């Protein structure tokens, strides 16, 4: 008990979303691969290319698309997630 009285607290989970997909377009993916090759990271480039292909063909979920997992985790703990999206103009 404080001088100001009892205080109630709630847990509020927040998630700031800058981008909801990593692999937006094949052109953007190729630019990323080219950048990695130019900066001397050929193995990372191959990994990015492979990930892009598996996401675009539906064999793998985009690594940035974690909304379902975040919401499921929140529900399992009896809380709600609040998402804040960055808009791009």
CSV table of N, CA, C and O in Angstrom, one decimal:
chain,number,residue,atom,x,y,z
A,1,UNK,N,0.9,-1.2,0.0
A,1,UNK,CA,0.0,0.0,0.0
A,1,UNK,C,0.9,1.2,0.0
A,1,UNK,O,1.7,1.4,0.9
A,2,UNK,N,0.7,2.1,-1.0
A,2,UNK,CA,1.5,3.3,-1.1
A,2,UNK,C,0.7,4.5,-0.6
A,2,UNK,O,-0.5,4.4,-0.3
A,3,UNK,N,1.4,5.6,-0.5
A,3,UNK,CA,0.7,6.9,0.0
A,3,UNK,C,-0.4,7.3,-1.0
A,3,UNK,O,-1.3,7.9,-0.7
A,4,UNK,N,-0.2,6.8,-2.3
A,4,UNK,CA,-1.2,7.2,-3.3
A,4,UNK,C,-2.4,6.2,-3.4
A,4,UNK,O,-3.3,6.3,-4.2
A,5,UNK,N,-2.3,5.1,-2.6
A,5,UNK,CA,-3.3,4.1,-2.7
A,5,UNK,C,-2.9,2.9,-3.5
A,5,UNK,O,-1.8,2.8,-4.1
A,6,UNK,N,-3.7,1.9,-3.6
A,6,UNK,CA,-3.4,0.7,-4.4
A,6,UNK,C,-3.5,1.0,-5.9
A,6,UNK,O,-4.4,1.8,-6.3
A,7,UNK,N,-2.7,0.3,-6.6
A,7,UNK,CA,-2.7,0.5,-8.1
A,7,UNK,C,-2.9,-0.8,-8.7
A,7,UNK,O,-2.3,-1.8,-8.3
A,8,UNK,N,-3.7,-0.8,-9.8
A,8,UNK,CA,-3.9,-2.0,-10.6
A,8,UNK,C,-3.0,-1.9,-11.8
A,8,UNK,O,-3.0,-0.8,-12.4
A,9,UNK,N,-2.4,-3.0,-12.2
A,9,UNK,CA,-1.6,-3.0,-13.5
A,9,UNK,C,-2.1,-4.1,-14.4
A,9,UNK,O,-2.6,-5.2,-13.9
A,10,UNK,N,-2.1,-3.8,-15.7
A,10,UNK,CA,-2.4,-4.8,-16.7
A,10,UNK,C,-1.2,-5.0,-17.6
A,10,UNK,O,-0.5,-4.1,-17.9
A,11,UNK,N,-1.1,-6.2,-18.1
A,11,UNK,CA,-0.1,-6.6,-19.0
A,11,UNK,C,-0.6,-6.2,-20.4
A,11,UNK,O,-1.7,-6.7,-20.8
A,12,UNK,N,0.1,-5.4,-21.2
A,12,UNK,CA,-0.3,-5.1,-22.5
A,12,UNK,C,0.8,-5.4,-23.5
A,12,UNK,O,1.9,-4.7,-23.5
A,13,UNK,N,0.6,-6.4,-24.3
A,13,UNK,CA,1.7,-6.8,-25.2
A,13,UNK,C,1.5,-6.0,-26.5
A,13,UNK,O,0.4,-5.9,-27.1
A,14,UNK,N,2.6,-5.3,-26.9
A,14,UNK,CA,2.6,-4.5,-28.1
A,14,UNK,C,3.6,-5.0,-29.1
A,14,UNK,O,4.7,-5.5,-28.7
A,15,UNK,N,3.3,-4.9,-30.4
A,15,UNK,CA,4.2,-5.3,-31.4
A,15,UNK,C,4.2,-4.3,-32.5
A,15,UNK,O,3.2,-3.9,-33.1
A,16,UNK,N,5.4,-3.7,-32.7
A,16,UNK,CA,5.6,-2.7,-33.8
A,16,UNK,C,6.0,-3.4,-35.1
A,16,UNK,O,7.0,-4.1,-35.1
A,17,UNK,N,5.2,-3.2,-36.1
A,17,UNK,CA,5.4,-3.9,-37.3
A,17,UNK,C,5.9,-2.9,-38.4
A,17,UNK,O,5.1,-2.0,-38.8
A,18,UNK,N,7.1,-3.0,-38.8
A,18,UNK,CA,7.7,-2.2,-39.8
A,18,UNK,C,7.4,-2.7,-41.2
A,18,UNK,O,7.1,-2.0,-42.1
A,19,UNK,N,7.5,-4.0,-41.4
A,19,UNK,CA,7.2,-4.7,-42.6
A,19,UNK,C,6.5,-6.0,-42.3
A,19,UNK,O,6.9,-6.7,-41.4
A,20,UNK,N,5.4,-6.3,-43.1
A,20,UNK,CA,4.8,-7.5,-42.7
A,20,UNK,C,5.2,-8.7,-43.6
A,20,UNK,O,4.9,-9.8,-43.3
A,21,UNK,N,6.0,-8.4,-44.6
A,21,UNK,CA,6.6,-9.5,-45.4
A,21,UNK,C,8.0,-9.1,-45.8
A,21,UNK,O,8.3,-8.0,-46.0
A,22,UNK,N,8.8,-10.1,-45.8
A,22,UNK,CA,10.2,-9.9,-46.2
A,22,UNK,C,10.3,-10.0,-47.7
A,22,UNK,O,11.1,-9.3,-48.3
A,23,UNK,N,9.6,-10.9,-48.3
A,23,UNK,CA,9.7,-11.2,-49.7
A,23,UNK,C,8.5,-10.6,-50.4
A,23,UNK,O,7.5,-11.2,-50.7
A,24,UNK,N,8.6,-9.3,-50.7
A,24,UNK,CA,7.4,-8.5,-51.3
A,24,UNK,C,7.4,-8.7,-52.8
A,24,UNK,O,6.3,-9.0,-53.3
A,25,UNK,N,8.5,-8.6,-53.4
A,25,UNK,CA,8.5,-8.8,-54.9
A,25,UNK,C,9.8,-9.5,-55.3
A,25,UNK,O,10.8,-9.4,-54.7
A,26,UNK,N,9.7,-10.2,-56.4
A,26,UNK,CA,11.0,-10.9,-56.9
A,26,UNK,C,12.1,-9.9,-57.2
A,26,UNK,O,13.2,-10.1,-57.0
A,27,UNK,N,11.7,-8.7,-57.7
A,27,UNK,CA,12.7,-7.7,-58.0
A,27,UNK,C,13.4,-7.2,-56.8
A,27,UNK,O,14.7,-7.1,-56.7
A,28,UNK,N,12.7,-7.0,-55.7
A,28,UNK,CA,13.3,-6.6,-54.4
A,28,UNK,C,14.2,-7.8,-53.9
A,28,UNK,O,15.3,-7.5,-53.4
A,29,UNK,N,13.8,-9.0,-54.1
A,29,UNK,CA,14.6,-10.1,-53.6
A,29,UNK,C,15.9,-10.2,-54.4
A,29,UNK,O,17.0,-10.4,-53.9
A,30,UNK,N,15.8,-10.0,-55.7
A,30,UNK,CA,17.0,-10.0,-56.6
A,30,UNK,C,18.0,-8.8,-56.2
A,30,UNK,O,19.2,-9.0,-56.2
A,31,UNK,N,17.4,-7.7,-55.9
A,31,UNK,CA,18.3,-6.6,-55.4
A,31,UNK,C,19.0,-7.0,-54.1
A,31,UNK,O,20.2,-6.7,-54.0
A,32,UNK,N,18.3,-7.6,-53.2
A,32,UNK,CA,19.0,-8.0,-52.0
A,32,UNK,C,20.1,-9.1,-52.2
A,32,UNK,O,21.2,-9.0,-51.7
A,33,UNK,N,19.8,-10.0,-53.1
A,33,UNK,CA,20.8,-11.0,-53.5
A,33,UNK,C,22.0,-10.3,-54.1
A,33,UNK,O,23.2,-10.6,-53.8
A,34,UNK,N,21.8,-9.4,-55.0
A,34,UNK,CA,22.9,-8.7,-55.7
A,34,UNK,C,23.7,-7.9,-54.7
A,34,UNK,O,24.9,-7.9,-54.8
A,35,UNK,N,23.0,-7.3,-53.7
A,35,UNK,CA,23.7,-6.5,-52.7
A,35,UNK,C,24.6,-7.4,-51.9
A,35,UNK,O,25.8,-7.1,-51.5
A,36,UNK,N,24.1,-8.6,-51.5
A,36,UNK,CA,24.9,-9.5,-50.7
A,36,UNK,C,26.1,-10.0,-51.5
A,36,UNK,O,27.2,-10.2,-50.9
A,37,UNK,N,25.9,-10.3,-52.8
A,37,UNK,CA,27.1,-10.7,-53.6
A,37,UNK,C,28.1,-9.6,-53.7
A,37,UNK,O,29.3,-9.8,-53.6
A,38,UNK,N,27.6,-8.4,-53.9
A,38,UNK,CA,28.6,-7.2,-54.0
A,38,UNK,C,29.3,-7.0,-52.8
A,38,UNK,O,30.5,-6.5,-52.8
A,39,UNK,N,28.7,-7.3,-51.6
A,39,UNK,CA,29.4,-7.0,-50.3
A,39,UNK,C,30.2,-8.3,-49.9
A,39,UNK,O,30.6,-8.3,-48.7
A,40,UNK,N,30.4,-9.2,-50.8
A,40,UNK,CA,31.2,-10.4,-50.4
A,40,UNK,C,30.6,-11.4,-49.6
A,40,UNK,O,31.3,-12.1,-48.8
A,41,UNK,N,29.3,-11.6,-49.7
A,41,UNK,CA,28.6,-12.6,-48.9
A,41,UNK,C,27.8,-13.5,-49.8
A,41,UNK,O,26.5,-13.6,-49.8
A,42,UNK,N,28.5,-14.3,-50.6
A,42,UNK,CA,27.8,-15.2,-51.6
A,42,UNK,C,26.9,-16.3,-50.9
A,42,UNK,O,25.9,-16.6,-51.5
A,43,UNK,N,27.4,-16.8,-49.8
A,43,UNK,CA,26.6,-17.9,-49.2
A,43,UNK,C,25.3,-17.3,-48.6
A,43,UNK,O,24.2,-18.0,-48.6
A,44,UNK,N,25.3,-16.1,-48.0
A,44,UNK,CA,24.1,-15.5,-47.6
A,44,UNK,C,23.2,-15.2,-48.8
A,44,UNK,O,22.0,-15.3,-48.7
A,45,UNK,N,23.8,-14.8,-49.9
A,45,UNK,CA,23.0,-14.5,-51.1
A,45,UNK,C,22.3,-15.8,-51.5
A,45,UNK,O,21.1,-15.7,-51.9
A,46,UNK,N,23.0,-16.9,-51.5
A,46,UNK,CA,22.3,-18.2,-51.9
A,46,UNK,C,21.2,-18.5,-51.0
A,46,UNK,O,20.1,-19.0,-51.4
A,47,UNK,N,21.4,-18.3,-49.7
A,47,UNK,CA,20.4,-18.6,-48.7
A,47,UNK,C,19.1,-17.7,-48.9
A,47,UNK,O,18.0,-18.2,-48.8
A,48,UNK,N,19.4,-16.4,-49.2
A,48,UNK,CA,18.2,-15.5,-49.4
A,48,UNK,C,17.5,-15.9,-50.7
A,48,UNK,O,16.3,-15.8,-50.7
A,49,UNK,N,18.2,-16.3,-51.7
A,49,UNK,CA,17.6,-16.7,-53.0
A,49,UNK,C,16.7,-18.0,-52.7
A,49,UNK,O,15.6,-18.0,-53.2
A,50,UNK,N,17.3,-18.9,-52.0
A,50,UNK,CA,16.6,-20.2,-51.7
A,50,UNK,C,15.3,-19.9,-50.9
A,50,UNK,O,14.2,-20.4,-51.2
A,51,UNK,N,15.5,-19.0,-49.9
A,51,UNK,CA,14.3,-18.6,-49.1
A,51,UNK,C,13.2,-18.0,-49.9
A,51,UNK,O,12.0,-18.2,-49.8
A,52,UNK,N,13.6,-17.1,-50.7
A,52,UNK,CA,12.7,-16.3,-51.6
A,52,UNK,C,11.9,-17.3,-52.5
A,52,UNK,O,10.7,-17.2,-52.6
A,53,UNK,N,12.6,-18.3,-53.1
A,53,UNK,CA,11.9,-19.2,-53.9
A,53,UNK,C,11.0,-20.1,-53.1
A,53,UNK,O,9.8,-20.3,-53.6
A,54,UNK,N,11.4,-20.6,-52.0
A,54,UNK,CA,10.5,-21.5,-51.2
A,54,UNK,C,9.3,-20.7,-50.7
A,54,UNK,O,8.2,-21.3,-50.6
A,55,UNK,N,9.4,-19.4,-50.4
A,55,UNK,CA,8.3,-18.6,-49.9
A,55,UNK,C,7.3,-18.4,-51.1
A,55,UNK,O,6.1,-18.5,-51.0
A,56,UNK,N,7.9,-18.0,-52.2
A,56,UNK,CA,7.1,-17.7,-53.4
A,56,UNK,C,6.3,-18.9,-54.0
A,56,UNK,O,5.3,-18.8,-54.5
A,57,UNK,N,6.9,-20.1,-53.8
A,57,UNK,CA,6.3,-21.3,-54.3
A,57,UNK,C,5.3,-21.9,-53.2
A,57,UNK,O,4.7,-22.9,-53.5
A,58,UNK,N,5.3,-21.3,-52.0
A,58,UNK,CA,4.4,-21.8,-51.0
A,58,UNK,C,4.9,-22.9,-50.1
A,58,UNK,O,4.1,-23.5,-49.3
A,59,UNK,N,6.2,-23.3,-50.2
A,59,UNK,CA,6.7,-24.3,-49.4
A,59,UNK,C,7.1,-23.9,-48.0
A,59,UNK,O,7.3,-24.7,-47.1
A,60,UNK,N,7.2,-22.6,-47.9
A,60,UNK,CA,7.7,-22.0,-46.6
A,60,UNK,C,6.9,-20.7,-46.4
A,60,UNK,O,6.6,-20.0,-47.3
A,61,UNK,N,6.6,-20.4,-45.1
A,61,UNK,CA,6.0,-19.1,-44.7
A,61,UNK,C,7.0,-18.0,-44.7
A,61,UNK,O,8.1,-18.3,-44.2
A,62,UNK,N,6.6,-16.8,-45.1
A,62,UNK,CA,7.5,-15.7,-45.0
A,62,UNK,C,7.9,-15.5,-43.5
A,62,UNK,O,7.1,-15.5,-42.6
A,63,UNK,N,9.2,-15.3,-43.3
A,63,UNK,CA,9.8,-15.2,-41.9
A,63,UNK,C,9.3,-14.0,-41.2
A,63,UNK,O,9.3,-14.0,-39.9
A,64,UNK,N,8.8,-13.0,-41.9
A,64,UNK,CA,8.3,-11.8,-41.2
A,64,UNK,C,6.8,-12.0,-40.9
A,64,UNK,O,6.2,-11.2,-40.1
A,65,UNK,N,6.1,-13.0,-41.4
A,65,UNK,CA,4.7,-13.2,-41.2
A,65,UNK,C,4.5,-14.0,-40.0
A,65,UNK,O,4.3,-15.2,-40.0
A,66,UNK,N,4.6,-13.4,-38.8
A,66,UNK,CA,4.5,-14.1,-37.5
A,66,UNK,C,3.2,-13.8,-36.7
A,66,UNK,O,3.1,-14.0,-35.5
A,67,UNK,N,2.2,-13.2,-37.4
A,67,UNK,CA,1.1,-12.7,-36.7
A,67,UNK,C,0.3,-13.8,-36.0
A,67,UNK,O,-0.1,-13.7,-34.8
A,68,UNK,N,0.1,-14.9,-36.7
A,68,UNK,CA,-0.6,-16.0,-36.1
A,68,UNK,C,0.1,-16.6,-34.8
A,68,UNK,O,-0.5,-16.8,-33.8
A,69,UNK,N,1.4,-16.7,-34.9
A,69,UNK,CA,2.2,-17.2,-33.8
A,69,UNK,C,2.1,-16.2,-32.6
A,69,UNK,O,1.9,-16.7,-31.4
A,70,UNK,N,2.2,-15.0,-32.9
A,70,UNK,CA,2.1,-14.0,-31.8
A,70,UNK,C,0.8,-14.0,-31.1
A,70,UNK,O,0.6,-13.9,-29.9
A,71,UNK,N,-0.3,-14.0,-31.9
A,71,UNK,CA,-1.6,-14.0,-31.4
A,71,UNK,C,-1.9,-15.3,-30.6
A,71,UNK,O,-2.5,-15.3,-29.6
A,72,UNK,N,-1.5,-16.5,-31.1
A,72,UNK,CA,-1.7,-17.7,-30.4
A,72,UNK,C,-1.0,-17.7,-29.1
A,72,UNK,O,-1.5,-18.1,-28.1
A,73,UNK,N,0.2,-17.2,-29.0
A,73,UNK,CA,1.0,-17.1,-27.8
A,73,UNK,C,0.3,-16.2,-26.8
A,73,UNK,O,0.1,-16.5,-25.6
A,74,UNK,N,-0.2,-15.1,-27.3
A,74,UNK,CA,-1.0,-14.1,-26.4
A,74,UNK,C,-2.2,-14.8,-25.8
A,74,UNK,O,-2.5,-14.7,-24.6
A,75,UNK,N,-2.9,-15.5,-26.7
A,75,UNK,CA,-4.2,-16.2,-26.2
A,75,UNK,C,-3.8,-17.3,-25.2
A,75,UNK,O,-4.6,-17.5,-24.3
A,76,UNK,N,-2.7,-18.0,-25.4
A,76,UNK,CA,-2.4,-19.1,-24.5
A,76,UNK,C,-2.1,-18.5,-23.1
A,76,UNK,O,-2.2,-19.2,-22.1
A,77,UNK,N,-1.6,-17.3,-23.0
A,77,UNK,CA,-1.3,-16.7,-21.7
A,77,UNK,C,-2.5,-15.8,-21.3
A,77,UNK,O,-2.4,-15.1,-20.2
A,78,UNK,N,-3.6,-15.8,-22.0
A,78,UNK,CA,-4.8,-15.1,-21.6
A,78,UNK,C,-4.7,-13.6,-21.7
A,78,UNK,O,-5.3,-12.8,-21.0
A,79,UNK,N,-3.8,-13.1,-22.7
A,79,UNK,CA,-3.7,-11.7,-22.9
A,79,UNK,C,-4.1,-11.4,-24.4
A,79,UNK,O,-4.3,-12.3,-25.2
A,80,UNK,N,-4.0,-10.1,-24.7
A,80,UNK,CA,-4.3,-9.7,-26.1
A,80,UNK,C,-3.1,-9.0,-26.6
A,80,UNK,O,-2.4,-8.3,-25.9
A,81,UNK,N,-2.8,-9.2,-27.9
A,81,UNK,CA,-1.7,-8.5,-28.5
A,81,UNK,C,-2.2,-7.3,-29.2
A,81,UNK,O,-3.3,-7.3,-29.8
A,82,UNK,N,-1.5,-6.2,-29.2
A,82,UNK,CA,-1.8,-5.0,-29.9
A,82,UNK,C,-0.7,-4.7,-30.9
A,82,UNK,O,0.5,-4.7,-30.6
A,83,UNK,N,-1.1,-4.6,-32.2
A,83,UNK,CA,-0.2,-4.4,-33.3
A,83,UNK,C,-0.2,-2.9,-33.7
A,83,UNK,O,-1.3,-2.3,-33.9
A,84,UNK,N,1.0,-2.4,-33.9
A,84,UNK,CA,1.1,-1.0,-34.4
A,84,UNK,C,1.9,-1.1,-35.7
A,84,UNK,O,3.0,-1.6,-35.7
A,85,UNK,N,1.3,-0.7,-36.8
A,85,UNK,CA,1.9,-0.8,-38.1
A,85,UNK,C,2.5,0.5,-38.6
A,85,UNK,O,1.9,1.6,-38.4
A,86,UNK,N,3.7,0.4,-39.1
A,86,UNK,CA,4.4,1.6,-39.7
A,86,UNK,C,3.8,1.8,-41.1
A,86,UNK,O,3.8,0.8,-41.9
A,87,UNK,N,3.4,2.9,-41.4
A,87,UNK,CA,2.9,3.1,-42.8
A,87,UNK,C,4.0,3.7,-43.6
A,87,UNK,O,4.8,4.5,-43.2
A,88,UNK,N,4.0,3.3,-44.9
A,88,UNK,CA,5.0,3.9,-45.8
A,88,UNK,C,4.2,4.7,-46.9
A,88,UNK,O,3.2,4.2,-47.4
A,89,UNK,N,4.8,5.8,-47.2
A,89,UNK,CA,4.1,6.6,-48.2
A,89,UNK,C,5.0,6.7,-49.4
A,89,UNK,O,6.2,6.7,-49.4
